[in-house]
Amino acid sequence: MNYTKQQLIDALVAEYDYLCHDDFDPDVDLTTEEYREMLKEMTFDELVEETSTGEGYTFDEFMNNWG
């Protein structure tokens, strides 16, 4: 499937929010808004790399779970 940069950013932010929800440390962690702004500066390829997907967990699985 083809995804837009915005869809990928939204999926990464959703995953980040889930991962930080119960364990957020304001001294270390970015807010979801800060994380989104950081992602906006990245290229599509850098965003794909940010998903940490590969053979065991595919990009399509990531997008299905978070997109």
Tab-separated table of N, CA, C and O in Angstrom, residues 9-61:
chain	number	residue	atom	x	y	z
A	9	ILE	N	3.234	10.138	9.739
A	9	ILE	CA	3.440	10.948	10.942
A	9	ILE	C	2.340	10.669	11.962
A	9	ILE	O	2.610	10.467	13.150
A	10	ASP	N	1.099	10.627	11.520
A	10	ASP	CA	-0.017	10.350	12.432
A	10	ASP	C	0.140	8.987	13.099
A	10	ASP	O	-0.124	8.836	14.297
A	11	ALA	N	0.588	7.985	12.351
A	11	ALA	CA	0.783	6.642	12.899
A	11	ALA	C	1.910	6.640	13.924
A	11	ALA	O	1.789	6.038	15.000
A	12	LEU	N	3.014	7.311	13.616
A	12	LEU	CA	4.135	7.379	14.558
A	12	LEU	C	3.740	8.109	15.835
A	12	LEU	O	4.117	7.697	16.939
A	13	VAL	N	2.967	9.171	15.717
A	13	VAL	CA	2.511	9.906	16.899
A	13	VAL	C	1.557	9.037	17.726
A	13	VAL	O	1.638	9.025	18.955
A	14	ALA	N	0.695	8.288	17.079
A	14	ALA	CA	-0.220	7.394	17.804
A	14	ALA	C	0.565	6.347	18.585
A	14	ALA	O	0.256	6.067	19.751
A	15	GLU	N	1.582	5.770	17.953
A	15	GLU	CA	2.411	4.784	18.647
A	15	GLU	C	3.144	5.437	19.809
A	15	GLU	O	3.176	4.898	20.914
A	16	TYR	N	3.729	6.601	19.590
A	16	TYR	CA	4.470	7.322	20.629
A	16	TYR	C	3.562	7.641	21.817
A	16	TYR	O	3.934	7.438	22.971
A	17	ASP	N	2.363	8.125	21.531
A	17	ASP	CA	1.413	8.452	22.593
A	17	ASP	C	1.078	7.212	23.409
A	17	ASP	O	1.036	7.259	24.635
A	18	TYR	N	0.872	6.095	22.737
A	18	TYR	CA	0.576	4.838	23.426
A	18	TYR	C	1.745	4.415	24.316
A	18	TYR	O	1.545	4.022	25.469
A	19	LEU	N	2.955	4.491	23.772
A	19	LEU	CA	4.129	4.037	24.519
A	19	LEU	C	4.442	4.935	25.712
A	19	LEU	O	4.937	4.461	26.738
A	20	CYS	N	4.168	6.219	25.602
A	20	CYS	CA	4.484	7.161	26.683
A	20	CYS	C	3.323	7.394	27.646
A	20	CYS	O	3.523	8.003	28.699
A	21	HIS	N	2.153	6.923	27.310
A	21	HIS	CA	0.952	7.247	28.080
A	21	HIS	C	1.106	6.989	29.570
A	21	HIS	O	0.809	7.854	30.395
A	22	ASP	N	1.554	5.806	29.951
A	22	ASP	CA	1.644	5.454	31.372
A	22	ASP	C	3.022	5.698	31.973
A	22	ASP	O	3.190	5.556	33.180
A	23	ASP	N	3.987	6.043	31.130
A	23	ASP	CA	5.360	6.156	31.620
A	23	ASP	C	6.027	7.434	31.136
A	23	ASP	O	7.224	7.466	30.890
A	24	PHE	N	5.272	8.513	30.990
A	24	PHE	CA	5.799	9.777	30.481
A	24	PHE	C	6.649	10.463	31.541
A	24	PHE	O	6.235	10.624	32.681
A	25	ASP	N	7.856	10.860	31.154
A	25	ASP	CA	8.750	11.610	32.031
A	25	ASP	C	9.026	12.960	31.378
A	25	ASP	O	9.780	13.041	30.409
A	26	PRO	N	8.441	14.033	31.885
A	26	PRO	CA	8.593	15.350	31.247
A	26	PRO	C	10.034	15.853	31.224
A	26	PRO	O	10.360	16.737	30.437
A	27	ASP	N	10.899	15.289	32.044
A	27	ASP	CA	12.298	15.698	32.043
A	27	ASP	C	13.090	15.054	30.907
A	27	ASP	O	14.167	15.531	30.562
A	28	VAL	N	12.539	13.987	30.324
A	28	VAL	CA	13.256	13.228	29.295
A	28	VAL	C	12.470	13.142	27.985
A	28	VAL	O	13.026	13.309	26.902
A	29	ASP	N	11.185	12.880	28.093
A	29	ASP	CA	10.358	12.611	26.917
A	29	ASP	C	9.808	13.892	26.291
A	29	ASP	O	9.479	14.847	26.984
A	30	LEU	N	9.694	13.854	24.964
A	30	LEU	CA	9.018	14.923	24.240
A	30	LEU	C	7.516	14.798	24.450
A	30	LEU	O	6.998	13.695	24.623
A	31	THR	N	6.814	15.914	24.401
A	31	THR	CA	5.357	15.827	24.374
A	31	THR	C	4.966	15.295	22.994
A	31	THR	O	5.785	15.303	22.058
A	32	THR	N	3.721	14.872	22.834
A	32	THR	CA	3.296	14.392	21.516
A	32	THR	C	3.364	15.518	20.487
A	32	THR	O	3.694	15.272	19.322
A	33	GLU	N	3.095	16.739	20.903
A	33	GLU	CA	3.176	17.871	19.986
A	33	GLU	C	4.618	18.122	19.546
A	33	GLU	O	4.882	18.388	18.367
A	34	GLU	N	5.554	18.046	20.496
A	34	GLU	CA	6.972	18.212	20.161
A	34	GLU	C	7.452	17.097	19.235
A	34	GLU	O	8.213	17.343	18.296
A	35	TYR	N	7.005	15.875	19.525
A	35	TYR	CA	7.380	14.729	18.693
A	35	TYR	C	6.841	14.913	17.273
A	35	TYR	O	7.556	14.695	16.298
A	36	ARG	N	5.586	15.346	17.149
A	36	ARG	CA	4.996	15.589	15.831
A	36	ARG	C	5.797	16.641	15.064
A	36	ARG	O	6.082	16.478	13.883
A	37	GLU	N	6.182	17.718	15.724
A	37	GLU	CA	6.954	18.768	15.063
A	37	GLU	C	8.316	18.238	14.601
A	37	GLU	O	8.791	18.596	13.527
A	38	MET	N	8.931	17.389	15.414
A	38	MET	CA	10.202	16.788	15.027
A	38	MET	C	10.021	15.919	13.785
A	38	MET	O	10.827	15.963	12.857
A	39	LEU	N	8.948	15.136	13.757
A	39	LEU	CA	8.685	14.245	12.627
A	39	LEU	C	8.448	15.026	11.340
A	39	LEU	O	8.845	14.585	10.260
A	40	LYS	N	7.814	16.177	11.435
A	40	LYS	CA	7.522	16.985	10.251
A	40	LYS	C	8.793	17.400	9.515
A	40	LYS	O	8.758	17.647	8.310
A	41	GLU	N	9.895	17.478	10.232
A	41	GLU	CA	11.169	17.881	9.636
A	41	GLU	C	11.880	16.721	8.940
A	41	GLU	O	12.859	16.937	8.223
A	42	MET	N	11.413	15.511	9.145
A	42	MET	CA	12.075	14.327	8.593
A	42	MET	C	11.569	14.018	7.184
A	42	MET	O	10.448	14.364	6.833
A	43	THR	N	12.423	13.352	6.408
A	43	THR	CA	12.010	12.889	5.084
A	43	THR	C	11.135	11.650	5.241
A	43	THR	O	11.102	11.026	6.315
A	44	PHE	N	10.456	11.281	4.162
A	44	PHE	CA	9.621	10.077	4.209
A	44	PHE	C	10.464	8.859	4.571
A	44	PHE	O	10.062	8.044	5.400
A	45	ASP	N	11.643	8.735	3.973
A	45	ASP	CA	12.513	7.589	4.258
A	45	ASP	C	12.960	7.571	5.720
A	45	ASP	O	13.041	6.510	6.331
A	46	GLU	N	13.240	8.735	6.275
A	46	GLU	CA	13.600	8.804	7.693
A	46	GLU	C	12.426	8.399	8.580
A	46	GLU	O	12.613	7.736	9.611
A	47	LEU	N	11.220	8.784	8.179
A	47	LEU	CA	10.031	8.395	8.938
A	47	LEU	C	9.831	6.889	8.908
A	47	LEU	O	9.501	6.279	9.926
A	48	VAL	N	10.033	6.292	7.742
A	48	VAL	CA	9.916	4.832	7.639
A	48	VAL	C	10.935	4.179	8.561
A	48	VAL	O	10.618	3.214	9.281
A	49	GLU	N	12.142	4.702	8.597
A	49	GLU	CA	13.173	4.161	9.483
A	49	GLU	C	12.757	4.298	10.946
A	49	GLU	O	13.017	3.421	11.769
A	50	GLU	N	12.085	5.388	11.276
A	50	GLU	CA	11.612	5.639	12.641
A	50	GLU	C	10.620	4.565	13.106
A	50	GLU	O	10.471	4.330	14.303
A	51	THR	N	9.961	3.894	12.176
A	51	THR	CA	8.996	2.854	12.545
A	51	THR	C	9.672	1.595	13.077
A	51	THR	O	9.014	0.764	13.697
A	52	SER	N	10.968	1.452	12.826
A	52	SER	CA	11.732	0.266	13.263
A	52	SER	C	11.127	-1.027	12.735
A	52	SER	O	11.087	-2.042	13.433
A	53	THR	N	10.621	-0.985	11.523
A	53	THR	CA	10.036	-2.179	10.928
A	53	THR	C	11.068	-2.916	10.103
A	53	THR	O	12.108	-2.378	9.747
A	54	GLY	N	10.765	-4.157	9.807
A	54	GLY	CA	11.675	-4.993	9.029
A	54	GLY	C	11.037	-6.338	8.772
A	54	GLY	O	9.824	-6.439	8.586
A	55	GLU	N	11.834	-7.380	8.818
A	55	GLU	CA	11.333	-8.720	8.518
A	55	GLU	C	10.344	-9.225	9.564
A	55	GLU	O	9.336	-9.826	9.228
A	56	GLY	N	10.615	-8.999	10.845
A	56	GLY	CA	9.753	-9.517	11.899
A	56	GLY	C	8.466	-8.730	12.093
A	56	GLY	O	7.467	-9.265	12.551
A	57	TYR	N	8.499	-7.462	11.768
A	57	TYR	CA	7.343	-6.571	11.929
A	57	TYR	C	7.359	-5.636	10.731
A	57	TYR	O	8.165	-4.712	10.663
A	58	THR	N	6.477	-5.882	9.787
A	58	THR	CA	6.532	-5.159	8.520
A	58	THR	C	5.949	-3.752	8.634
A	58	THR	O	5.178	-3.443	9.548
A	59	PHE	N	6.309	-2.928	7.662
A	59	PHE	CA	5.785	-1.567	7.582
A	59	PHE	C	4.258	-1.581	7.464
A	59	PHE	O	3.578	-0.785	8.118
A	60	ASP	N	3.719	-2.475	6.644
A	60	ASP	CA	2.259	-2.566	6.510
A	60	ASP	C	1.601	-2.957	7.825
A	60	ASP	O	0.517	-2.458	8.165
A	61	GLU	N	2.229	-3.838	8.597
A	61	GLU	CA	1.697	-4.192	9.911
A	61	GLU	C	1.705	-2.976	10.836
A	61	GLU	O	0.740	-2.739	11.569
